[in-house]
C-alpha cells in the first residue's frame, strides 16, 4: 500500500507539533508497535532531543503571546520537519519517491502551521489565558490520537487530517478579519495616547495666568 496517506497525515501533524510526531514515531518503532518506522527516528539521541523540545513546546505553547513568538520561530522548522519525516517514511517503504514525499509532507506541514499560528494570534486577543491552555491541550491530544491512528489506519487518518486542515483554513480566513480589527484598535489606542501626550506638553510649558509684565 502507498505510504502517501501516512506522509500526508504526518505532515499535517508536524505543522502543529513536529516534535510530538518525531517522538511518537520513534517510540512506536522502538517498542515494536510499528514495523515501518525509519531507523533514524528510533535513535536514542533523536528521541531524547525530540522529548526535550516537546516539553519546551508544551510549556511555551500555553503562554499567551509567547506561543505566537514560538510559532514564528517554527515557521521554517515545522515544514522542514514535515518534509524530512515524509521523505524518511517514503524511503523506508519504497512505494513513493522521497522527493515527492518530502514535498507533500513539507507543504502540508506549512499549511497546518499557518492555521495554528493564525488561530493563536486570534486567541491572544482574548484577555484571559485559559483559552490558550485549552487549545494547546486539544492540539497535543489531537496530534497524538491521529498519528497513532495513522500508524494502523493510514487512509482513514489521512481523510480526518484533510478535513481538519480544510476546516482550519476556513476558520483562519474568518479569524483573519478579527486579527486585523484587533491590530487597528491597538494602533488607534497608541495614536490616541500619543496625541494626548502631545496636547498636554504645551499646556504644561505655558506661563501661569498667561499675564505679561509692562
Short mmCIF file of C-alpha atoms in Angstrom, two decimals:
data_model
loop_
_atom_site.label_atom_id
_atom_site.label_comp_id
_atom_site.label_asym_id
_atom_site.label_seq_id
_atom_site.Cartn_x
_atom_site.Cartn_y
_atom_site.Cartn_z
CA UNK A 1 0.00 0.00 0.00
CA UNK A 2 1.22 3.50 -0.79
CA UNK A 3 2.74 5.44 2.08
CA UNK A 4 1.21 8.69 0.79
CA UNK A 5 -1.67 8.80 3.34
CA UNK A 6 0.78 8.40 6.21
CA UNK A 7 3.05 11.09 4.76
CA UNK A 8 0.11 13.48 4.43
CA UNK A 9 -1.05 12.87 8.00
CA UNK A 10 2.45 13.20 9.45
CA UNK A 11 2.87 16.46 7.53
CA UNK A 12 -0.38 17.85 8.94
CA UNK A 13 0.64 16.82 12.46
CA UNK A 14 4.17 18.24 12.03
CA UNK A 15 2.71 21.65 11.27
CA UNK A 16 1.08 21.60 14.70
CA UNK A 17 3.73 19.85 16.79
CA UNK A 18 6.69 18.45 14.88
CA UNK A 19 8.47 17.22 18.00
CA UNK A 20 5.47 15.14 19.04
CA UNK A 21 5.39 13.50 15.61
CA UNK A 22 9.08 12.53 15.73
CA UNK A 23 8.74 11.33 19.33
CA UNK A 24 5.64 9.24 18.61
CA UNK A 25 7.05 7.57 15.52
CA UNK A 26 10.29 6.86 17.37
CA UNK A 27 8.52 5.31 20.35
CA UNK A 28 6.30 3.21 18.06
CA UNK A 29 9.38 1.92 16.29
CA UNK A 30 11.42 1.19 19.42
CA UNK A 31 8.56 -0.63 21.14
CA UNK A 32 7.73 -2.64 18.04
CA UNK A 33 4.20 -1.26 17.68
CA UNK A 34 5.01 -0.24 14.10
CA UNK A 35 7.30 -2.09 11.72
CA UNK A 36 7.79 0.60 9.07
CA UNK A 37 9.30 3.36 11.22
CA UNK A 38 12.66 4.53 9.81
CA UNK A 39 15.65 3.56 11.95
CA UNK A 40 16.84 7.18 12.10
CA UNK A 41 13.71 8.13 14.04
CA UNK A 42 14.37 5.36 16.57
CA UNK A 43 17.82 6.58 17.57
CA UNK A 44 18.24 7.37 21.25
CA UNK A 45 19.67 10.85 20.64
CA UNK A 46 16.76 11.71 18.32
CA UNK A 47 14.22 10.52 20.88
CA UNK A 48 15.88 12.45 23.72
CA UNK A 49 16.11 15.65 21.66
CA UNK A 50 12.51 15.32 20.49
CA UNK A 51 11.34 14.67 24.06
CA UNK A 52 13.12 17.73 25.48
CA UNK A 53 11.89 20.00 22.69
CA UNK A 54 8.38 18.60 23.06
CA UNK A 55 8.39 19.57 26.74
CA UNK A 56 9.64 23.07 25.84
CA UNK A 57 6.85 23.45 23.31
CA UNK A 58 4.29 22.09 25.78
CA UNK A 59 5.15 25.00 28.12
CA UNK A 60 5.65 27.80 25.57
CA UNK A 61 2.51 26.81 23.68
CA UNK A 62 0.29 27.58 26.66
CA UNK A 63 1.51 31.11 27.46
CA UNK A 64 -0.26 33.98 25.64
CA UNK A 65 1.96 35.79 23.10
CA UNK A 66 4.88 33.50 23.95
CA UNK A 67 3.08 30.90 21.84
CA UNK A 68 2.99 33.30 18.88
CA UNK A 69 6.71 34.01 19.22
CA UNK A 70 7.34 30.26 19.34
CA UNK A 71 5.20 29.78 16.23
CA UNK A 72 7.15 32.49 14.38
CA UNK A 73 10.42 30.71 15.12
CA UNK A 74 8.94 27.43 13.89
CA UNK A 75 7.64 28.78 10.59
CA UNK A 76 10.67 27.17 8.96
CA UNK A 77 11.27 24.31 11.41
CA UNK A 78 7.85 22.64 11.16
CA UNK A 79 7.69 22.43 7.32
CA UNK A 80 11.26 21.11 7.23
CA UNK A 81 10.39 18.51 9.86
CA UNK A 82 7.29 17.50 7.87
CA UNK A 83 9.37 17.16 4.71
CA UNK A 84 12.11 15.13 6.42
CA UNK A 85 9.69 12.77 8.15
CA UNK A 86 7.80 12.30 4.88
CA UNK A 87 10.98 11.55 2.96
CA UNK A 88 12.12 9.08 5.62
CA UNK A 89 8.79 7.27 5.55
CA UNK A 90 8.91 7.08 1.76
CA UNK A 91 12.47 5.81 1.80
CA UNK A 92 11.53 3.13 4.31
CA UNK A 93 8.60 1.80 2.27
CA UNK A 94 9.95 2.39 -1.24
CA UNK A 95 6.43 2.92 -2.62
CA UNK A 96 6.78 6.70 -3.12
CA UNK A 97 9.74 8.80 -4.33
CA UNK A 98 11.41 10.55 -1.40
CA UNK A 99 11.39 13.94 -3.13
CA UNK A 100 7.64 13.74 -3.75
CA UNK A 101 7.03 12.61 -0.17
CA UNK A 102 9.13 15.49 1.14
CA UNK A 103 7.13 17.97 -0.94
CA UNK A 104 3.82 16.57 0.31
CA UNK A 105 4.91 16.47 3.94
CA UNK A 106 6.51 19.90 3.88
CA UNK A 107 3.67 21.70 2.11
CA UNK A 108 1.03 20.09 4.33
CA UNK A 109 3.03 21.00 7.42
CA UNK A 110 3.32 24.60 6.22
CA UNK A 111 -0.44 24.90 5.72
CA UNK A 112 -1.30 23.41 9.10
CA UNK A 113 1.35 25.62 10.73
CA UNK A 114 -0.31 28.72 9.27
CA UNK A 115 -3.64 27.52 10.63
CA UNK A 116 -2.17 27.02 14.10
CA UNK A 117 -0.22 30.29 14.16
CA UNK A 118 -3.16 32.32 12.84
CA UNK A 119 -5.57 30.75 15.31
CA UNK A 120 -3.21 31.54 18.19
CA UNK A 121 -2.94 35.16 17.11
CA UNK A 122 -6.72 35.43 17.21
CA UNK A 123 -6.97 33.67 20.58
CA UNK A 124 -4.36 36.05 22.03
CA UNK A 125 -6.76 38.94 21.51
CA UNK A 126 -8.78 37.48 24.39
CA UNK A 127 -7.74 38.88 27.79
CA UNK A 128 -7.97 35.53 29.62
CA UNK A 129 -5.19 32.89 29.36
CA UNK A 130 -7.33 29.76 29.73
CA UNK A 131 -8.25 29.54 26.04
CA UNK A 132 -4.55 29.18 25.17
CA UNK A 133 -4.16 26.27 27.58
CA UNK A 134 -7.32 24.54 26.36
CA UNK A 135 -6.38 24.97 22.70
CA UNK A 136 -2.83 23.74 23.29
CA UNK A 137 -4.03 20.63 25.11
CA UNK A 138 -6.54 19.92 22.33
CA UNK A 139 -3.77 20.23 19.71
CA UNK A 140 -1.40 17.92 21.62
CA UNK A 141 -4.07 15.28 22.20
CA UNK A 142 -5.30 15.58 18.62
CA UNK A 143 -1.83 15.09 17.16
CA UNK A 144 -1.17 12.08 19.41
CA UNK A 145 -4.51 10.48 18.56
CA UNK A 146 -4.35 10.99 14.80
CA UNK A 147 -0.69 9.97 14.42
CA UNK A 148 -1.39 6.83 16.45
CA UNK A 149 -4.47 6.13 14.34
CA UNK A 150 -2.46 6.74 11.16
CA UNK A 151 0.06 4.05 12.04
CA UNK A 152 -2.69 1.41 11.96
CA UNK A 153 -5.24 3.02 9.60
CA UNK A 154 -3.34 5.45 7.35
CA UNK A 155 -6.09 6.12 4.81
CA UNK A 156 -8.80 6.89 7.38
CA UNK A 157 -6.39 9.08 9.35
CA UNK A 158 -5.44 10.98 6.18
CA UNK A 159 -9.12 11.70 5.50
CA UNK A 160 -9.54 13.06 9.03
CA UNK A 161 -6.39 15.16 8.70
CA UNK A 162 -7.59 16.56 5.36
CA UNK A 163 -10.96 17.53 6.85
CA UNK A 164 -9.27 19.19 9.83
CA UNK A 165 -6.87 21.06 7.54
CA UNK A 166 -9.64 22.39 5.27
CA UNK A 167 -11.76 23.33 8.28
CA UNK A 168 -8.80 25.08 9.86
CA UNK A 169 -8.11 27.09 6.71
CA UNK A 170 -11.75 28.20 6.58
CA UNK A 171 -11.68 29.21 10.25
CA UNK A 172 -8.39 31.03 9.70
CA UNK A 173 -9.90 33.09 6.90
CA UNK A 174 -12.70 34.09 9.29
CA UNK A 175 -10.30 34.86 12.15
CA UNK A 176 -8.08 36.97 9.88
CA UNK A 177 -10.74 39.68 9.99
CA UNK A 178 -10.69 39.63 13.79
CA UNK A 179 -6.90 39.87 13.84
CA UNK A 180 -6.97 42.88 11.51
CA UNK A 181 -9.59 44.61 13.67
CA UNK A 182 -7.52 43.95 16.80
CA UNK A 183 -4.42 45.46 15.19
CA UNK A 184 -6.37 48.51 14.03
CA UNK A 185 -7.77 49.09 17.52
CA UNK A 186 -4.32 48.74 19.05
CA UNK A 187 -2.86 51.23 16.55
CA UNK A 188 -5.69 53.66 17.25
CA UNK A 189 -5.12 53.44 21.01
CA UNK A 190 -1.41 54.12 20.54
CA UNK A 191 -2.17 57.09 18.33
CA UNK A 192 -4.69 58.45 20.84
CA UNK A 193 -2.16 58.17 23.66
CA UNK A 194 0.47 59.90 21.54
CA UNK A 195 -1.89 62.78 20.69
CA UNK A 196 -2.95 63.14 24.33
CA UNK A 197 0.68 63.37 25.42
CA UNK A 198 1.41 65.94 22.72
CA UNK A 199 -1.55 68.07 23.72
CA UNK A 200 -0.59 68.10 27.40
CA UNK A 201 3.02 69.13 26.82
CA UNK A 202 2.45 72.75 25.54
CA UNK A 203 -0.02 73.43 28.33
CA UNK A 204 2.50 72.36 30.94
CA UNK A 205 5.06 74.76 29.47
CA UNK A 206 2.71 77.77 29.27
CA UNK A 207 3.36 80.61 31.85
CA UNK A 208 0.87 80.64 34.73
CA UNK A 209 -2.01 83.02 34.11
CA UNK A 210 -0.59 83.98 30.74
CA UNK A 211 -0.07 87.57 32.02
CA UNK A 212 2.54 89.95 30.69
CA UNK A 213 4.60 92.46 32.75
CA UNK A 214 4.55 96.06 31.48
#
